[in-house]
């Protein structure tokens, strides 16, 4: 039988700041799924890439290359964006720049890499109709508008075939820069002028591939030639004013080794070519570049130049290291380009100039205060959707908007989203958890089970994503954000323990821990219970009995709690001997070494599956997380239930198992929406302090086809006294 109780608390109480400490910050206020812009059937893949806003600041326009459309979003109420539909472009839209109520959309119509073509189309945003087109004579990439709206700059990339000649330049035809005048919302196609950029770069100079463009207040265009590792400044008439190499960076303290399933930041890359992608003017003399990299480079950060080529400031590895500390480091990209800074935006908010850098692989927006371009200050790191590609600042409304291109629906991940942020005097709501302040740069992610000690400190385990570096993290939840203060390596005979998938943790009462490791026999990973010492050494391993293994399925223990001399572990999903929509709570008696179980009745899945992902003890109950594997608007079940200890009387395996009662304590979907993002699927950790404060954590999958966002927050007192 299921009862419903109410839990009153203040969400995120642990990360709130008093008004006396408030400062101006950006906080996410809304997320818009791109799929919402389609009526009827949604294309198999859709995206939000480059984005701009109408002159009145009320309508967003973004390019959706996979679907071949542009999309529009009504942000009259920025906290509740509404769909305005899509418009087919008869080609691949690659960029958009808006002047007033006319959106100028670059469209790739190329038949092949060797026969590139494209158009710039003018779309009236009032009735969403194409009203004008100009042929570009090549494949367009990015666009920019002059600040006075008098002309457009279009980078004609004529991109290379990455499967030809080991994907290297030169591959003709060469790209160039196109400039076209605009008056009264119409392009003067006859005014089109081309700026030839061939012969400038030392690297494949005959084949420039312009990537991003921006225009300053003087009408000067800065253009990055990514594959050529070069930058050019071009006048409005198309003449080249200056050009110079983007140069190289010596990177120290990075992880440069891929696929080792461990976060170790003790490597270096000397002379790493910047190979910039995004570029933004800061003022009429200085601009910033995002050093994504492509063929031979990727400096993982941001650089500021004077337009004469003088290097003003270099972030080096500091941006990536800041991202490491908040759990967003994409380990699978270690040997390539790391966090991959790509897109950029610039604007002045209440007198403060900010550069926004979008780290594509980390799904983070870095906010730099560039009041002094020679000494930028990292002001914030904002959570984004998966793979932020474009951004538009709307400072007159105090808004920032990002377009996040990755659509993971086919792989069970979230769809592409547009996200909105507001600049106010509220405290920063993200990150929730950081390792900043530790003596050694410490990466983390894929947080699973949690437990609290008697002092209110919380211990968390990382799951199998970091299989070569299994760790227990000690967290101080009293700070804002909560801080990881210690990382304990789980070892066998002094070496990192292998074949673990740590999904639950409990205190053993002797200074160490009990850990539930979820097995997967098709990968030769055993189901097990581990006793681990305070310093992380495995001192005992307990395998599952033959009866359980006879009915084993892939999804095993998710959580563990010690109740007297009994260990209790929830099985995530049904095994072969379980009734439909029931799972076992398995018991192991530490004194008698006997196994037993009871049954737990879980919700039926509307889509995907529903299972258990945590079990924590407090008072006279255990508290269980029951969740589905759905994201965003598809999420239904993200709940905490209480099961009384009186029901936890195990019977022998193979017997008719009793079904425990459960009481609904909290529906966590409102909590998961509270920071303006979409609902994350993996809510996996629950720790309850001695005072009854309940802390929740989500699993970010190691930033693999995931936004990297980890929510770690306090939902208040979970005790039964507080519930009455």
XYZ file of C-alpha atoms in Angstrom:
724
model
C 0.000 0.000 0.000
C 1.284 3.484 -0.863
C 0.575 6.503 1.313
C 1.346 10.130 0.468
C 3.049 12.531 2.867
C 4.343 16.059 2.389
C 7.946 17.115 2.978
C 8.368 20.831 3.544
C 11.775 22.370 2.892
C 13.610 25.078 1.068
C 15.197 23.730 -2.102
C 18.903 24.312 -2.377
C 19.069 25.824 1.099
C 22.683 24.788 1.230
C 23.676 26.979 -1.709
C 21.756 30.143 -0.911
C 23.662 33.299 0.039
C 22.447 36.021 2.351
C 21.535 39.373 0.749
C 24.611 40.934 2.351
C 26.791 38.729 0.131
C 24.700 39.016 -3.027
C 26.312 40.152 -6.275
C 25.265 40.290 -9.902
C 25.230 36.862 -11.508
C 23.823 34.951 -14.435
C 21.396 32.170 -13.538
C 19.504 29.866 -15.849
C 15.786 30.563 -15.832
C 14.360 28.400 -18.618
C 15.044 25.648 -21.121
C 13.308 25.103 -24.440
C 13.471 21.702 -26.180
C 13.921 22.119 -29.922
C 11.525 19.220 -30.491
C 8.712 21.448 -29.178
C 8.911 23.573 -32.338
C 7.625 20.790 -34.597
C 3.981 19.988 -35.131
C 3.242 16.315 -35.618
C 6.204 14.074 -36.377
C 9.568 15.287 -35.121
C 12.622 14.624 -37.332
C 14.902 11.835 -36.124
C 17.600 14.418 -35.460
C 17.173 18.083 -34.782
C 19.442 20.721 -33.323
C 19.939 24.288 -32.151
C 23.243 25.678 -33.394
C 23.658 29.382 -34.144
C 21.160 31.760 -32.554
C 20.184 35.429 -32.710
C 17.318 37.637 -31.560
C 14.873 40.037 -33.194
C 15.434 43.749 -32.854
C 12.745 44.039 -30.181
C 14.399 41.271 -28.131
C 11.255 39.125 -28.079
C 11.883 36.404 -30.679
C 14.815 34.017 -30.885
C 15.888 32.570 -34.241
C 18.179 29.545 -34.415
C 19.564 27.342 -37.161
C 18.739 23.640 -37.198
C 21.110 22.048 -39.674
C 20.012 18.361 -39.401
C 16.371 19.275 -39.952
C 17.155 21.872 -42.635
C 15.099 24.585 -40.928
C 15.329 27.682 -38.827
C 13.290 27.765 -35.624
C 11.643 30.633 -33.771
C 10.945 30.972 -30.035
C 8.744 33.555 -28.345
C 10.554 34.909 -25.265
C 8.137 37.688 -24.404
C 8.107 35.922 -21.032
C 11.710 34.748 -20.791
C 10.844 32.429 -17.909
C 8.353 30.555 -20.108
C 9.530 30.458 -23.766
C 6.941 29.367 -26.320
C 7.298 27.674 -29.718
C 6.775 29.738 -32.861
C 7.508 26.983 -35.352
C 10.070 26.335 -38.054
C 10.740 27.369 -41.643
C 12.424 25.051 -44.206
C 15.515 26.533 -45.839
C 15.911 24.193 -48.851
C 19.450 23.506 -47.764
C 21.568 23.361 -44.634
C 21.283 26.546 -42.537
C 24.681 27.274 -40.992
C 24.324 30.718 -39.386
C 21.896 33.549 -38.754
C 22.228 37.274 -38.060
C 19.193 39.466 -37.404
C 18.777 43.145 -38.243
C 15.485 44.499 -36.958
C 12.808 41.999 -37.984
C 14.797 40.447 -40.827
C 16.844 37.319 -40.205
C 19.707 36.801 -42.650
C 20.331 33.063 -42.878
C 23.399 31.468 -44.447
C 22.401 28.277 -46.277
C 24.782 25.613 -47.571
C 23.543 24.150 -50.877
C 26.776 22.411 -51.880
C 26.591 19.324 -54.073
C 30.043 18.194 -52.943
C 33.218 19.393 -51.246
C 34.694 20.217 -54.638
C 31.590 22.028 -55.888
C 30.598 24.218 -52.925
C 27.689 26.628 -53.131
C 25.450 28.598 -50.840
C 23.039 31.458 -50.377
C 22.212 34.167 -47.897
C 18.454 34.361 -47.415
C 16.445 37.165 -45.837
C 13.509 35.996 -43.707
C 10.784 38.374 -42.533
C 10.156 37.388 -38.925
C 6.662 38.883 -38.885
C 5.237 36.254 -41.230
C 8.230 33.839 -41.338
C 8.685 34.049 -45.091
C 11.816 34.214 -47.246
C 11.719 37.627 -48.930
C 15.128 37.766 -50.644
C 18.168 35.645 -51.543
C 21.714 36.279 -52.745
C 24.034 33.654 -54.194
C 27.341 33.396 -52.323
C 29.448 31.339 -54.694
C 30.647 28.998 -51.977
C 29.758 27.154 -48.762
C 28.977 29.600 -45.951
C 29.866 28.990 -42.329
C 29.365 31.948 -39.981
C 27.817 35.380 -40.380
C 28.010 38.699 -38.533
C 26.152 41.996 -38.792
C 27.662 45.445 -38.511
C 26.674 47.230 -35.324
C 24.805 49.852 -37.363
C 23.139 47.157 -39.471
C 24.676 48.465 -42.682
C 26.377 45.294 -43.918
C 26.894 41.596 -43.339
C 30.080 39.548 -43.258
C 29.897 35.892 -44.309
C 32.749 33.423 -43.874
C 32.882 31.190 -46.958
C 34.627 28.161 -45.539
C 34.477 25.682 -48.423
C 35.242 23.073 -45.795
C 37.522 20.147 -46.415
C 36.574 16.495 -46.739
C 37.878 14.943 -43.517
C 37.960 11.514 -45.173
C 40.248 12.707 -47.974
C 44.028 12.957 -47.662
C 43.900 12.142 -43.947
C 41.546 15.089 -43.577
C 44.204 17.734 -44.022
C 44.377 21.024 -45.883
C 44.999 22.103 -48.577
C 41.857 20.904 -50.324
C 40.639 23.242 -52.997
C 38.650 25.328 -53.708
C 39.835 27.887 -51.204
C 37.490 29.817 -48.963
C 37.177 33.592 -48.640
C 35.165 36.347 -46.956
C 32.042 37.901 -48.479
C 30.704 41.338 -47.526
C 27.289 42.577 -48.615
C 25.535 45.884 -47.901
C 22.118 46.066 -46.227
C 19.657 48.972 -46.250
C 16.060 49.096 -45.027
C 16.069 45.355 -44.376
C 17.200 44.434 -47.896
C 20.531 43.158 -49.129
C 22.161 44.802 -52.110
C 23.353 41.654 -53.841
C 25.157 43.784 -56.404
C 27.323 45.292 -53.657
C 28.813 41.904 -52.789
C 32.583 42.006 -52.509
C 35.014 39.206 -51.795
C 38.082 39.407 -49.637
C 40.596 36.840 -50.802
C 42.469 35.426 -47.837
C 44.798 33.108 -49.740
C 48.506 33.504 -49.233
C 48.276 34.879 -45.700
C 48.910 31.859 -43.500
C 52.080 29.813 -43.210
C 49.969 26.644 -42.858
C 48.281 25.739 -46.166
C 48.092 29.403 -47.084
C 46.676 28.591 -50.518
C 43.580 27.087 -48.865
C 42.172 29.400 -46.197
C 39.081 28.058 -44.444
C 37.420 31.022 -42.684
C 35.519 29.853 -39.628
C 34.050 32.667 -37.520
C 33.630 36.392 -38.107
C 32.741 39.417 -36.000
C 32.516 43.144 -36.742
C 33.619 45.996 -34.450
C 32.258 49.517 -34.154
C 34.608 50.746 -36.882
C 33.232 48.253 -39.387
C 36.369 46.093 -39.245
C 35.898 42.341 -39.603
C 37.961 39.839 -37.628
C 38.000 36.369 -39.147
C 39.540 33.167 -37.813
C 41.151 30.681 -40.213
C 41.004 27.668 -37.942
C 42.790 25.003 -39.967
C 45.420 27.579 -40.959
C 45.937 28.735 -37.341
C 45.652 32.296 -38.562
C 43.646 35.485 -37.972
C 42.885 38.349 -40.363
C 41.449 41.840 -39.899
C 39.525 43.029 -42.963
C 38.146 46.483 -43.762
C 34.588 47.044 -44.915
C 35.805 47.396 -48.492
C 37.383 43.935 -48.327
C 41.007 44.984 -48.007
C 43.144 43.109 -45.487
C 44.280 45.505 -42.749
C 46.425 43.030 -40.820
C 46.932 39.311 -40.393
C 48.983 37.111 -38.100
C 49.394 33.601 -36.785
C 47.215 32.589 -33.860
C 50.371 31.078 -32.367
C 50.829 28.309 -29.867
C 50.512 27.662 -26.125
C 52.477 25.523 -23.692
C 49.836 23.612 -21.737
C 50.734 22.308 -18.284
C 48.700 20.240 -15.840
C 46.311 18.576 -18.269
C 45.052 15.058 -18.955
C 46.264 14.234 -22.459
C 45.599 10.481 -22.466
C 42.322 9.156 -23.828
C 40.260 6.166 -22.747
C 42.077 5.317 -19.544
C 38.956 5.922 -17.426
C 40.873 8.028 -14.933
C 41.271 11.742 -14.313
C 44.992 12.441 -13.965
C 46.184 15.962 -14.683
C 49.960 15.629 -14.714
C 50.687 15.850 -18.444
C 51.728 18.677 -20.758
C 51.479 19.693 -24.392
C 54.205 22.160 -25.370
C 53.705 24.300 -28.459
C 50.025 23.437 -28.845
C 48.580 25.379 -31.810
C 45.585 27.470 -30.842
C 43.562 26.842 -34.044
C 40.798 29.257 -33.013
C 37.125 28.860 -33.820
C 34.866 31.515 -32.243
C 35.934 35.166 -32.161
C 34.428 38.298 -30.592
C 35.478 41.929 -30.482
C 35.736 43.303 -26.930
C 36.193 46.863 -28.132
C 37.439 48.460 -31.345
C 41.010 47.423 -30.595
C 40.821 44.049 -28.787
C 39.206 40.701 -29.583
C 39.017 37.276 -27.949
C 39.307 33.865 -29.601
C 38.157 30.410 -28.476
C 40.915 27.893 -29.115
C 38.937 24.790 -30.036
C 41.523 23.236 -32.341
C 41.062 21.033 -35.356
C 43.906 19.257 -37.156
C 46.982 19.717 -34.999
C 45.926 21.885 -32.135
C 43.420 23.029 -29.621
C 44.767 25.092 -26.743
C 41.697 24.438 -24.550
C 41.219 28.066 -23.570
C 40.709 31.700 -24.551
C 43.209 34.245 -25.875
C 42.928 38.021 -26.247
C 44.762 39.881 -29.022
C 45.102 43.478 -30.078
C 44.084 43.876 -33.703
C 47.704 44.481 -34.699
C 48.501 40.939 -33.558
C 49.887 41.769 -30.115
C 49.116 39.017 -27.602
C 47.333 40.593 -24.626
C 46.237 37.634 -22.465
C 46.226 33.836 -22.541
C 44.179 31.544 -20.303
C 46.402 28.525 -20.878
C 44.948 25.505 -19.090
C 43.226 27.561 -16.381
C 39.767 27.479 -18.002
C 39.878 23.726 -18.419
C 41.147 23.296 -14.864
C 38.243 25.349 -13.512
C 35.881 23.102 -15.470
C 37.619 20.035 -14.019
C 36.853 21.235 -10.494
C 33.082 21.370 -11.091
C 32.858 17.863 -12.552
C 32.392 18.761 -16.227
C 35.650 17.423 -17.641
C 35.040 15.104 -20.682
C 37.618 12.389 -20.070
C 37.020 10.698 -23.414
C 38.311 13.851 -25.145
C 41.572 13.985 -23.203
C 43.937 13.153 -26.044
C 42.156 15.423 -28.503
C 41.000 18.896 -27.588
C 39.756 18.551 -24.037
C 36.814 20.785 -23.220
C 36.909 22.360 -26.725
C 36.111 26.064 -26.357
C 34.223 26.854 -29.551
C 31.490 29.476 -29.704
C 31.716 32.958 -28.190
C 29.591 35.988 -27.400
C 30.323 39.436 -25.969
C 28.124 42.073 -24.356
C 28.120 44.751 -21.681
C 25.707 44.269 -18.770
C 25.201 47.195 -16.391
C 28.573 48.602 -17.353
C 30.521 45.332 -17.050
C 31.903 43.826 -20.272
C 31.646 40.031 -20.430
C 33.024 37.447 -22.832
C 31.073 34.191 -22.910
C 33.028 31.103 -23.972
C 31.155 27.928 -24.807
C 33.080 24.753 -24.044
C 31.452 22.321 -26.466
C 32.557 19.020 -24.943
C 32.167 20.127 -21.323
C 28.743 21.709 -21.956
C 29.748 24.759 -19.952
C 29.503 28.492 -20.631
C 32.431 30.352 -19.080
C 31.708 33.982 -18.184
C 34.748 36.268 -18.147
C 34.742 39.831 -16.846
C 37.003 41.657 -19.335
C 36.898 45.104 -17.764
C 40.679 44.909 -18.098
C 41.406 42.927 -21.302
C 44.931 42.276 -20.053
C 43.610 40.551 -16.922
C 40.207 38.886 -17.441
C 38.489 37.408 -14.396
C 36.524 34.150 -14.598
C 33.228 35.295 -13.110
C 31.063 32.161 -13.486
C 30.679 28.759 -15.085
C 27.112 28.200 -16.277
C 25.485 24.798 -16.891
C 24.300 24.303 -20.433
C 22.557 21.730 -22.538
C 24.705 19.208 -24.372
C 27.276 20.858 -26.677
C 26.619 24.609 -26.616
C 27.284 25.924 -30.116
C 25.928 29.469 -30.315
C 24.870 32.249 -27.974
C 23.183 35.613 -28.124
C 23.356 38.319 -25.465
C 20.316 40.518 -24.857
C 21.719 42.955 -22.270
C 18.816 45.398 -22.573
C 16.648 42.662 -21.047
C 19.367 41.252 -18.818
C 19.288 37.957 -20.745
C 21.777 35.518 -22.213
C 20.669 32.646 -24.470
C 22.586 29.558 -25.622
C 21.854 27.099 -28.413
C 22.887 23.544 -27.567
C 23.242 21.397 -30.652
C 23.447 17.777 -29.515
C 20.350 15.635 -29.947
C 20.824 12.436 -27.975
C 17.351 10.950 -28.323
C 18.519 8.021 -30.426
C 20.977 7.043 -27.673
C 18.649 7.602 -24.741
C 20.035 11.059 -23.949
C 18.335 14.447 -23.889
C 17.204 16.340 -27.012
C 18.768 19.597 -28.134
C 17.757 22.616 -26.067
C 17.870 26.403 -26.091
C 18.621 27.766 -22.606
C 17.966 31.197 -21.126
C 19.853 32.948 -18.328
C 19.082 36.131 -16.422
C 21.549 38.672 -14.997
C 20.320 39.700 -11.549
C 21.505 40.240 -7.984
C 20.653 36.639 -7.072
C 23.384 34.352 -5.814
C 24.900 32.030 -8.394
C 22.909 28.793 -8.363
C 25.613 26.685 -10.035
C 27.835 24.779 -9.478
C 26.365 22.728 -6.641
C 29.594 20.829 -5.995
C 33.281 21.641 -6.528
C 36.742 20.343 -5.702
C 38.156 23.869 -5.677
C 40.543 24.358 -2.785
C 42.040 20.880 -2.833
C 45.831 20.750 -2.860
C 45.845 18.627 -6.026
C 43.653 19.350 -9.038
C 40.891 16.771 -8.584
C 38.437 15.779 -11.260
C 35.230 13.960 -10.495
C 31.955 12.897 -12.064
C 29.436 10.059 -12.324
C 28.484 10.471 -8.668
C 26.324 7.565 -7.515
C 25.652 6.443 -3.926
C 25.909 8.778 -0.902
C 26.116 8.387 2.875
C 26.531 10.827 5.777
C 28.781 10.349 8.784
C 28.038 11.450 12.351
C 29.626 14.853 11.722
C 27.396 15.612 8.764
C 30.140 15.034 6.194
C 28.978 13.162 3.098
C 30.786 10.385 1.251
C 30.073 9.699 -2.419
C 31.237 7.012 -4.828
C 31.896 7.333 -8.540
C 30.649 4.581 -10.809
C 32.277 2.438 -13.501
C 32.832 5.317 -15.929
C 36.083 5.886 -14.047
C 36.879 2.199 -13.878
C 40.636 2.706 -13.585
C 40.237 5.236 -10.794
C 37.470 4.126 -8.416
C 37.114 6.742 -5.700
C 35.260 7.730 -2.580
C 34.823 11.484 -2.276
C 34.434 13.210 1.077
C 32.144 16.228 0.763
C 31.582 19.138 3.106
C 27.956 20.174 2.441
C 28.078 23.183 4.767
C 29.784 25.445 2.207
C 28.271 27.076 -0.841
C 28.804 25.335 -3.155
C 29.454 22.056 -1.352
C 33.124 21.096 -1.503
C 34.966 17.864 -2.088
C 37.696 17.908 0.554
C 39.227 14.458 0.057
C 39.453 11.823 -2.671
C 40.065 8.274 -1.417
C 41.258 5.785 -4.031
C 39.677 2.339 -3.720
C 42.501 -0.191 -4.043
C 43.412 -3.873 -4.035
C 46.917 -4.562 -2.807
C 47.731 -0.899 -3.162
C 46.652 -0.626 -6.812
C 43.433 0.880 -8.211
C 40.771 -1.817 -7.873
C 39.430 -3.102 -11.190
C 36.078 -4.487 -12.305
C 34.023 -2.275 -9.981
C 30.847 -0.323 -10.537
C 30.325 1.352 -7.183
C 26.657 2.271 -6.812
C 26.123 2.444 -3.056
C 28.056 3.274 0.092
C 27.422 2.841 3.825
C 29.537 3.285 6.944
C 30.784 0.022 8.445
C 30.889 1.374 12.030
C 34.634 0.748 12.243
C 35.917 3.770 10.335
C 35.543 2.166 6.914
C 32.793 1.560 4.395
C 30.533 -1.021 2.839
C 30.203 -0.560 -0.920
C 27.723 -2.146 -3.316
C 29.281 -2.886 -6.706
C 26.840 -3.522 -9.531
C 27.878 -6.445 -11.664
C 27.665 -7.058 -15.359
C 28.589 -10.596 -16.279
C 28.820 -9.929 -20.034
C 31.756 -7.661 -19.158
C 33.167 -10.075 -16.545
C 32.320 -7.631 -13.776
C 31.006 -9.458 -10.706
C 28.144 -8.411 -8.473
C 29.701 -7.851 -5.060
C 29.613 -6.256 -1.627
C 32.955 -4.750 -0.582
C 34.295 -3.830 2.819
C 36.725 -0.958 2.362
C 39.043 0.544 4.955
C 39.208 4.239 5.776
C 42.177 4.623 3.416
C 40.380 2.860 0.548
C 41.908 -0.639 0.645
C 39.456 -3.474 -0.005
C 39.614 -5.766 3.019
C 36.750 -8.143 2.159
C 34.664 -9.038 -0.886
C 31.357 -10.884 -0.753
C 29.922 -12.416 -3.905
C 26.277 -13.168 -4.513
C 24.881 -16.627 -3.646
C 24.103 -19.132 -6.413
C 20.342 -18.693 -6.074
C 20.493 -14.996 -6.881
C 22.977 -15.487 -9.706
C 20.726 -18.098 -11.284
C 18.177 -15.346 -12.000
C 20.634 -12.493 -12.512
C 20.042 -9.802 -15.068
C 22.280 -6.893 -15.996
C 21.011 -4.330 -13.476
C 22.143 -5.154 -9.942
C 22.617 -3.464 -6.572
C 22.059 0.305 -6.472
C 22.637 1.448 -2.917
C 23.460 -0.121 0.425
C 22.584 0.534 4.075
C 23.685 -1.095 7.300
C 20.816 -1.798 9.708
C 22.270 -3.387 12.828
C 24.212 -6.396 11.554
C 22.205 -6.565 8.357
C 23.234 -5.060 5.003
C 20.326 -4.098 2.748
C 20.776 -3.584 -1.008
C 18.075 -2.631 -3.528
C 18.236 -4.336 -6.916
C 17.726 -1.705 -9.584
C 15.398 -3.672 -11.845
C 13.508 -6.940 -12.079
C 15.478 -10.158 -12.181
C 14.128 -13.287 -13.819
C 12.315 -14.607 -10.731
C 10.623 -11.336 -9.755
C 6.930 -10.604 -10.324
C 6.139 -7.896 -12.844
C 6.932 -4.391 -11.571
C 8.558 -5.728 -8.396
C 12.212 -5.741 -7.388
C 14.084 -7.269 -4.488
C 15.522 -5.583 -1.448
C 18.280 -8.064 -0.680
C 19.645 -8.637 2.831
C 22.973 -10.073 3.992
C 23.524 -10.931 7.665
C 27.094 -10.038 8.642
C 27.039 -12.386 11.623
C 25.421 -15.504 10.139
C 26.415 -14.836 6.493
C 22.864 -15.711 5.490
C 21.043 -14.109 2.562
C 17.402 -13.107 2.379
C 15.095 -10.650 0.668
C 11.773 -8.883 0.514
C 9.917 -7.430 -2.476
C 9.330 -3.791 -3.335
C 6.486 -2.763 -5.662
C 7.621 -0.112 -8.110
C 5.772 2.028 -10.619
C 5.114 0.692 -14.099
C 7.065 2.534 -16.787
C 5.208 4.732 -19.241
C 8.357 4.847 -21.394
C 11.680 3.086 -20.909
C 11.986 1.578 -17.454
C 11.516 2.358 -13.770
C 13.920 1.101 -11.127
C 15.565 1.800 -7.780
C 18.784 3.771 -7.437
C 19.477 4.311 -3.720
C 18.624 3.121 -0.211
C 19.497 5.154 2.899
C 18.759 4.594 6.579
C 17.366 7.191 8.952
C 15.438 6.630 12.157
C 12.878 3.842 11.861
C 12.811 3.788 8.039
C 14.901 3.314 4.979
C 14.448 5.831 2.186
C 14.488 4.645 -1.407
C 14.913 6.535 -4.666
C 12.595 5.225 -7.351
C 13.147 6.687 -10.806
C 12.580 6.200 -14.501
C 15.297 6.635 -17.132
C 13.573 9.528 -18.918
C 14.735 13.110 -19.453
C 13.058 16.480 -19.679
C 9.302 16.456 -20.338
C 9.286 12.661 -20.677
C 10.281 12.200 -17.026
C 7.492 10.877 -14.781
C 8.975 9.014 -11.809
C 11.685 10.713 -9.727
C 10.535 9.997 -6.177
C 11.640 9.209 -2.647
C 9.701 6.610 -0.669
C 10.003 5.578 2.976
C 9.864 1.902 3.929
C 9.466 1.158 7.668
C 12.148 -0.994 9.270
C 9.367 -3.184 10.662
C 8.725 -4.356 7.095
C 12.359 -5.274 6.538
C 12.214 -8.800 7.839
C 14.039 -10.883 5.261
C 12.882 -14.357 4.301
C 14.982 -17.051 2.696
C 15.746 -16.756 -0.996
C 13.448 -18.981 -3.007
C 10.555 -18.453 -0.579
C 7.456 -16.399 -1.239
C 8.807 -12.937 -0.561
C 6.627 -10.431 1.311
C 5.967 -7.040 -0.282
C 6.966 -4.068 1.875
C 4.766 -1.014 2.313
C 6.013 2.343 1.132
C 5.130 5.970 1.779
C 5.741 8.745 -0.742
C 8.024 11.332 0.818
C 8.852 13.578 -2.112
C 8.314 13.948 -5.836
C 11.628 15.355 -7.023
C 10.635 16.546 -10.496
C 10.014 20.112 -9.203
C 13.462 20.008 -7.559
C 15.071 18.930 -10.804
C 13.415 21.849 -12.614
C 14.325 24.396 -9.961
C 17.486 25.664 -11.662
C 15.850 26.243 -15.039
C 17.215 23.169 -16.800
C 15.482 20.118 -18.150
C 14.822 17.188 -15.810
C 17.930 15.006 -15.532
C 17.322 11.275 -15.700
C 19.798 9.844 -13.196
C 18.940 10.913 -9.677
C 21.042 8.349 -7.844
C 22.349 9.555 -4.477
C 20.627 10.178 -1.138
C 22.452 10.929 2.110
C 20.738 11.792 5.385
C 22.682 13.577 8.109
C 22.268 12.760 11.825
C 19.924 15.751 12.073
C 17.762 14.382 9.267
C 18.863 16.728 6.469
C 18.524 14.909 3.160
C 21.016 15.538 0.350
C 20.391 14.451 -3.236
C 22.878 13.922 -6.083
C 22.513 13.217 -9.793
C 24.880 11.140 -11.923
C 26.383 13.008 -14.922
C 27.581 9.885 -16.787
C 31.140 11.184 -16.854
C 30.104 13.918 -19.323
C 29.635 11.328 -22.073
C 26.558 12.211 -24.190
C 25.478 14.205 -21.157
C 25.483 17.881 -20.242
C 27.834 17.120 -17.354
C 25.488 18.827 -14.929
C 25.532 17.438 -11.398
C 22.800 18.552 -9.053
C 23.694 18.235 -5.373
C 21.154 19.822 -3.092
C 19.425 19.738 0.269
C 15.688 18.966 0.340
C 15.278 19.639 4.045
C 14.581 17.411 7.034
C 13.343 13.978 6.088
C 12.495 12.745 9.577
C 8.975 11.560 10.324
C 8.617 14.295 12.909
C 9.084 16.851 10.139
C 6.551 15.051 7.980
C 3.690 15.170 10.470
